[in-house]
Coordinates of C-alpha atoms in Angstrom, one line a residue:
X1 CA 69.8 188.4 -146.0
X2 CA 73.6 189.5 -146.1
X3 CA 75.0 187.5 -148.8
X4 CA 79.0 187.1 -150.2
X5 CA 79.8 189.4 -153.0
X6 CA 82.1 188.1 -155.8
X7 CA 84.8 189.6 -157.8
X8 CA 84.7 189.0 -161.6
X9 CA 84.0 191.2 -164.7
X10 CA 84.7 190.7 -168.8
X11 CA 87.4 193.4 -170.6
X12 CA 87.2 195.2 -167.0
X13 CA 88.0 192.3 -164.7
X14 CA 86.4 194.7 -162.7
X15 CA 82.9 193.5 -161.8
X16 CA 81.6 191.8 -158.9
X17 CA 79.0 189.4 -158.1
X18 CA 76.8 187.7 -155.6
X19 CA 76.2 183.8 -155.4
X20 CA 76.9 180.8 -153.3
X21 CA 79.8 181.5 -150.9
X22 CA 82.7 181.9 -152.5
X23 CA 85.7 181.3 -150.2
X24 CA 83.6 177.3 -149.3
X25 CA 86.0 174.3 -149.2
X26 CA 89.3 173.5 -147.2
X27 CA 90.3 177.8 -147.5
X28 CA 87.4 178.8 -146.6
X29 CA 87.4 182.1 -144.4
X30 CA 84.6 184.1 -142.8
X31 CA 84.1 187.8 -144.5
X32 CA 84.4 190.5 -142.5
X33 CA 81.2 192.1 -142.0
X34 CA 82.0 195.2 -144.3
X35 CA 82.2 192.8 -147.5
X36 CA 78.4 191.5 -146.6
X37 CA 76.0 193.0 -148.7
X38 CA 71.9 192.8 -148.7
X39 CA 70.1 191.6 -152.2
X40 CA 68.5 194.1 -154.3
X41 CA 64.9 194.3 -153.5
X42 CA 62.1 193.9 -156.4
X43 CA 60.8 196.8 -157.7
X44 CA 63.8 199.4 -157.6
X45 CA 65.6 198.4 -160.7
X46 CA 62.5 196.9 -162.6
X47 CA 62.1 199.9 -165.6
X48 CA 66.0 199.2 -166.1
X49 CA 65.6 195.4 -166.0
X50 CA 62.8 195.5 -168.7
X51 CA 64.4 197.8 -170.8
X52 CA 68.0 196.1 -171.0
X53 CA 65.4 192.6 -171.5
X54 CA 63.4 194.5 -174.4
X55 CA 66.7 195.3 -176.3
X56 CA 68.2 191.6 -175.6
X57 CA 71.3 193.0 -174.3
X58 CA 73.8 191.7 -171.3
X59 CA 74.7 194.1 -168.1
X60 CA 78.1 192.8 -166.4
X61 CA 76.4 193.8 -163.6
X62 CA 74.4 190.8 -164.0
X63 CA 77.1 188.4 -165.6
X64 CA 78.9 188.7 -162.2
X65 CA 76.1 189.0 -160.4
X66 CA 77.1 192.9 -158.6
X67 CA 75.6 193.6 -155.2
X68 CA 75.8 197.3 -156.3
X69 CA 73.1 195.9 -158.9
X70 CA 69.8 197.3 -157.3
X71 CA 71.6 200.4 -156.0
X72 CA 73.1 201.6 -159.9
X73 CA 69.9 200.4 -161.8
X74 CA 67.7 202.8 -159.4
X75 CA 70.4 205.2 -160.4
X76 CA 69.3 204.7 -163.7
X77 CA 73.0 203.3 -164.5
X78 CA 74.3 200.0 -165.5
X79 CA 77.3 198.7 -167.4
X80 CA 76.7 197.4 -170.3
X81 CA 78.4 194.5 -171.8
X82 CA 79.0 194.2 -175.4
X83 CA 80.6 191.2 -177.8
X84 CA 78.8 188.4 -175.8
X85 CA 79.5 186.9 -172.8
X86 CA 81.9 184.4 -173.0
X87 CA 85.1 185.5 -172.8
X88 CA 88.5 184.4 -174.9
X89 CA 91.0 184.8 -172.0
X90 CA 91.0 182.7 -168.1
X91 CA 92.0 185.6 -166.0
X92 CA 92.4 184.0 -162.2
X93 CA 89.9 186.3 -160.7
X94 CA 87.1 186.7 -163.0
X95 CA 83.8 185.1 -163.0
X96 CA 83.0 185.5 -166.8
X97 CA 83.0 182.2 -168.6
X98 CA 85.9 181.6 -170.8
X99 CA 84.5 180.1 -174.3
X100 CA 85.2 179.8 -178.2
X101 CA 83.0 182.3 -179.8
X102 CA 84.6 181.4 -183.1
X103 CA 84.2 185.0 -184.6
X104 CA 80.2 185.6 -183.7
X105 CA 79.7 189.3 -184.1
X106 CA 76.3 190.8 -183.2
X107 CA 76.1 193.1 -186.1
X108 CA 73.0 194.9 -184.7
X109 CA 74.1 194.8 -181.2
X110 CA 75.2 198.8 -181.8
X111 CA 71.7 200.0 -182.8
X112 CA 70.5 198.3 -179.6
X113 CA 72.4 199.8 -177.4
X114 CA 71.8 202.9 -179.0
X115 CA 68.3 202.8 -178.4
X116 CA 69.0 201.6 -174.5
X117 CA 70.6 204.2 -173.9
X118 CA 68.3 206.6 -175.4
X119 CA 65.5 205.3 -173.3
X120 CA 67.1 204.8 -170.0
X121 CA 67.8 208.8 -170.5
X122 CA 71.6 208.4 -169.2
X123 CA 73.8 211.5 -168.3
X124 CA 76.7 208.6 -168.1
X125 CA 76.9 205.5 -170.0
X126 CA 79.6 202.6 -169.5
X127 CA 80.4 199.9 -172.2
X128 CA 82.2 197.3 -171.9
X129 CA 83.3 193.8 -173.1
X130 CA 84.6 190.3 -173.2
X131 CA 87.8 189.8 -174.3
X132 CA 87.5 188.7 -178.3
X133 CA 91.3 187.6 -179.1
X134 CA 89.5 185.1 -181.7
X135 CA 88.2 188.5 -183.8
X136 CA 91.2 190.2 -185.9
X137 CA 90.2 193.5 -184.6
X138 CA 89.7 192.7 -180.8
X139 CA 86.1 193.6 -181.1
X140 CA 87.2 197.5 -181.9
X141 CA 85.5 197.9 -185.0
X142 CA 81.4 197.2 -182.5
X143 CA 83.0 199.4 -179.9
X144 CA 83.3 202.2 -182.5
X145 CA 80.2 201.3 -183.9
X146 CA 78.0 201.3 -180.1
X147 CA 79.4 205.1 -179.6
X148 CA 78.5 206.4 -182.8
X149 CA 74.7 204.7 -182.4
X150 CA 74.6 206.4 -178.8
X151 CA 75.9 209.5 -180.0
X152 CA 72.7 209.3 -182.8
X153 CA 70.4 209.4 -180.0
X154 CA 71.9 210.9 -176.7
X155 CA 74.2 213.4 -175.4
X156 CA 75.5 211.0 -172.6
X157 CA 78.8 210.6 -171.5
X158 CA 80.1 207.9 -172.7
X159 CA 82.9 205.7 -170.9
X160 CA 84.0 202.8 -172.5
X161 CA 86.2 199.7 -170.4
X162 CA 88.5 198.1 -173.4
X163 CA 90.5 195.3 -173.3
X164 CA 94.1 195.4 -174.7
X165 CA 93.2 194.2 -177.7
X166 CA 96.7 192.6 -178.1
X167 CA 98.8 195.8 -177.9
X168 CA 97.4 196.5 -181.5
X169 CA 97.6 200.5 -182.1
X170 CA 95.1 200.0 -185.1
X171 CA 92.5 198.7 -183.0
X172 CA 92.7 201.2 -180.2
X173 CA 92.9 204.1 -182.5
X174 CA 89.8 202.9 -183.9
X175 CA 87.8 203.4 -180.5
X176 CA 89.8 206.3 -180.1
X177 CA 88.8 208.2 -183.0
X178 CA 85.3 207.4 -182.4
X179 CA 85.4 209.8 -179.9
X180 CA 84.2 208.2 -176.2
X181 CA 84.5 210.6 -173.3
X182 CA 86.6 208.0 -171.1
X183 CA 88.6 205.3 -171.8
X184 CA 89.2 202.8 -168.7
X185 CA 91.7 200.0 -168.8
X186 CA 92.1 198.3 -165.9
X187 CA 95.6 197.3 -164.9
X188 CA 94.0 195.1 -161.7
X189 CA 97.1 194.2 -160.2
X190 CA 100.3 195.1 -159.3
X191 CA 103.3 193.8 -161.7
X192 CA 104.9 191.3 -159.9
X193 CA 101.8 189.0 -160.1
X194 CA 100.4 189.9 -163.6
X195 CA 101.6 186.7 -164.7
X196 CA 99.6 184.7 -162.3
X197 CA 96.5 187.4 -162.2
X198 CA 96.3 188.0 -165.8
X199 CA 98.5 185.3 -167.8
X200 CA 97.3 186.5 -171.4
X201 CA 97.8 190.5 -170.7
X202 CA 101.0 192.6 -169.8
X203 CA 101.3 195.2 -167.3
X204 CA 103.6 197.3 -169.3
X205 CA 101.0 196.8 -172.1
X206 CA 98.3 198.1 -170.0
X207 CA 100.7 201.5 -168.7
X208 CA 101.5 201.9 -172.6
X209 CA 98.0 202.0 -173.7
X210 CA 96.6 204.4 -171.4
X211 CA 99.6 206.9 -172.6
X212 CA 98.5 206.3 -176.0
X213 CA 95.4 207.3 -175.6
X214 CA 96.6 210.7 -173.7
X215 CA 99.1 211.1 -176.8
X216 CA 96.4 211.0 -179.2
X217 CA 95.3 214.9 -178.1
X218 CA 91.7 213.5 -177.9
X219 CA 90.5 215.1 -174.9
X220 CA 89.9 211.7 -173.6
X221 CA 90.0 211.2 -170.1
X222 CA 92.0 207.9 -169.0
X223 CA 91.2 205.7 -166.2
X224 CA 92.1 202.2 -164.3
X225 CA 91.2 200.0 -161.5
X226 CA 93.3 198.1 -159.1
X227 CA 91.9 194.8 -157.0
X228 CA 93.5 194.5 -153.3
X229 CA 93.9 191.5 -151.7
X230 CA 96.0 189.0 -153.5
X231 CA 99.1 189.1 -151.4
X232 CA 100.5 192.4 -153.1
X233 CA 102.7 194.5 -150.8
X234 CA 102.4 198.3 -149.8
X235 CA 105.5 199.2 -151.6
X236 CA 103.8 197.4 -154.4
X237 CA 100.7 199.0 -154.3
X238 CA 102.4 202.7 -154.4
X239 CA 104.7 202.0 -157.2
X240 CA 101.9 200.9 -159.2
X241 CA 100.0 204.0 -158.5
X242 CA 102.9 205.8 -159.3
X243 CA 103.3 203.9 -162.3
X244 CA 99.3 205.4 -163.7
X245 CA 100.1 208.4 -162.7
X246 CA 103.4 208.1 -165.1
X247 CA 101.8 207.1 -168.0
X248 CA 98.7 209.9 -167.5
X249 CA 96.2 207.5 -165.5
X250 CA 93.8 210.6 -164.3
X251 CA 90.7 208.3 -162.7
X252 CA 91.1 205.5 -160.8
X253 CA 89.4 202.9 -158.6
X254 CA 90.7 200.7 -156.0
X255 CA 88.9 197.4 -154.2
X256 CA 88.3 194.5 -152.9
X257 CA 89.6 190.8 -154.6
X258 CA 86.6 188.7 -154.2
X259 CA 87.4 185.0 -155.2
X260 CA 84.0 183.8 -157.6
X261 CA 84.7 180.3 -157.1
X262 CA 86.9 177.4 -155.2
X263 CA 88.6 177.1 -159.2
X264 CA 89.5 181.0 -158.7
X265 CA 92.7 182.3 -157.1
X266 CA 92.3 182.3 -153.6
X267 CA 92.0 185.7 -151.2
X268 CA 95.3 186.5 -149.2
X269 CA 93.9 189.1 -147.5
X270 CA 90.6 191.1 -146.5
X271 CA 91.8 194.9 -146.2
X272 CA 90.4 197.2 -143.9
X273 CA 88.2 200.1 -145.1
X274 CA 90.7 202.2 -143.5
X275 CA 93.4 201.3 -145.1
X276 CA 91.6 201.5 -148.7
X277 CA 90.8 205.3 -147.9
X278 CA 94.6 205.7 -147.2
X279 CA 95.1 204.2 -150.7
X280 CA 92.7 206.4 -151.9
X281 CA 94.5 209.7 -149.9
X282 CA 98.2 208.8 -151.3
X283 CA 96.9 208.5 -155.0
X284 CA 95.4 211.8 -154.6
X285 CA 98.3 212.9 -153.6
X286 CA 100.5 211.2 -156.1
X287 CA 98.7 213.6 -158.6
X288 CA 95.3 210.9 -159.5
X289 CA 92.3 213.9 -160.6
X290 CA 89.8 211.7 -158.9
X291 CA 89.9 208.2 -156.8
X292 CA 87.4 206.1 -155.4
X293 CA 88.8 203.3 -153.1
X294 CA 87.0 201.1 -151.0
X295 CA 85.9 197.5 -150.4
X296 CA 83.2 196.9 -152.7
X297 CA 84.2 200.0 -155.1
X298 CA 84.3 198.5 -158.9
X299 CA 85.2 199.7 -161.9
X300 CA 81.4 201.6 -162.8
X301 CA 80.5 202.1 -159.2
X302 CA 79.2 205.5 -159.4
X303 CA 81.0 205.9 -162.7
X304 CA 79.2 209.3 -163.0
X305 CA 80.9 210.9 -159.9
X306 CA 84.1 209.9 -160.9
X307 CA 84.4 211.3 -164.0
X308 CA 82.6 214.5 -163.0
X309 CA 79.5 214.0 -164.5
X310 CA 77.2 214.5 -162.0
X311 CA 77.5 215.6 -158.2
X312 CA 78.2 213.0 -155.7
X313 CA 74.3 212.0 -154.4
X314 CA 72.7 213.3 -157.8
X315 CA 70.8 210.4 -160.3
X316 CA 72.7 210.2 -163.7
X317 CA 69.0 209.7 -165.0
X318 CA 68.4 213.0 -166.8
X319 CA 65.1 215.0 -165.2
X320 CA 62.3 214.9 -167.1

């Protein structure tokens, strides 16, 4: 049964969900038939299930409830969601639960994820996070700690989604210098409406701290994601592009705004699959290394493809 997906998504803002119909109430209005998506079956994503359940971790793709759900975890991929789930910040588009974690830290959380990964037998791994503004490090001392318990065990790619942890340079140097092979930052929207989008980040902020992490001569490849529909206009859109591409954006991924609930910003606009691959041409064109753009694209959607880490079709399970 074709149900109505849901934006939402932790440090990423970037997830998506599946639930009760989103856009109910006085603004209600009907989805166009490309944004209707069919539940995952049972079956094809029960080895990922039980192995994620087994190491008591949490999957955004779950938090926000993903329709891409039973299509990545028969991939063998899923986006793991570090630091809890409840979330320090009340972005107007995301379907994490804001919440006072008064400084809980997981301290074995790494190791877990570690071993995951390891037994999932990932060629490409994504972590990501709530925002923690109540931690003095932003949470970047467990993302350091996760990559060097995956690197232990596995030789995946590893692709990390980071909030801004406040502009601090400490913080992101810290991730940094343990060595991930992407760093994504999403900059979600365009800069006129960051204030009423994202009232506790910066869009400069975001720009700045994907440079930083192509200053540091890592060898990290950078990356961002851009929702569509929340009354931005086409010049907008470009300059923001142009904007990445500035500050040495090299991946990026373009989609839908899906509103999670009636207390969520509401959607302006449904945009045509059409128009997203001409998004997707220009910022090709305006010098992006890879794009994917399209209605229900997210920020892991096929994470593997777009950083090169496997061919477009191929599993990012490992054989054997």
């Amino acid at each position: 049964m074709p149900v109505t997906p849901r934006f939402g998504g932790c440090a990423s803002g970037a997830g998506v969900g599946v639930g009760a119909d989103s856009a109910s109430g006085p603004s209600y209005r009907r989805l166009p038939e490309w944004l209707k998506v069919q539940l995952p079956g049972s079956g094809e994503y029960a080895e990922t299930k039980a192995l994620l359940r087994s190491q008591k971790l949490v999957t955004v793709c779950e938090e926000a409830r993903c329709p891409n759900l039973g299509h990545c975890w028969s991939r063998g991929t899923a986006t793991i969601m570090i630091l809890g789930d409840m979330c320090t910040r009340r972005c107007g588009f995301c379907a994490v639960g804001p919440g006072r974690p008064n400084g809980f830290i997981d301290w074995d959380e790494p190791r877990r994820v570690g071993e995951a990964v390891a037994g999932m037998g990932l060629r490409h791994t994504v972590i990501t996070s709530v925002a923690r503004d109540d931690l003095s490090d932003g949470g970047s001392t467990i993302f350091a700690r996760t990559i060097e318990e995956i690197r232990k065990r596995s030789s995946t790619v590893i692709e990390i989604l980071i909030p801004d942890f406040r502009g601090k340079r400490e913080d992101l140097q810290r991730v940094i210098d343990a060595h991930p092979d992407v760093i994504n930052h999403n900059i979600e929207t365009v800069e006129r409406l960051h204030p009423m989008v994202r009232p506790s980040a910066r869009y400069d902020r975001t720009l700045e701290l994907l440079q930083r992490v192509k200053a540091s001569g890592a060898g990290i490849k950078t990356k961002s994601g851009l929702m569509l529909g929340l009354g931005e206009r086409d010049d907008e859109i470009e300059q923001t592009l142009r904007d990445l591409v500035a500050h040495e954006c090299e991946l990026l991924t373009i989609g839908q705004y899906l509103r999670p609930s009636p207390n969520h910003l509401p959607v302006i606009e449904y945009v045509h699959p059409d128009k997203f691959r001409s998004w997707g041409e220009q910022a090709v064109a305006l010098g992006f290394e890879n794009v994917a753009s399209g209605p229900l694209v997210r920020s892991s959607f096929h994470a593997d493809e777009l950083a090169g880490t496997v061919r477009p079709g191929e599993s990012s399970k490992r054989a054997g």
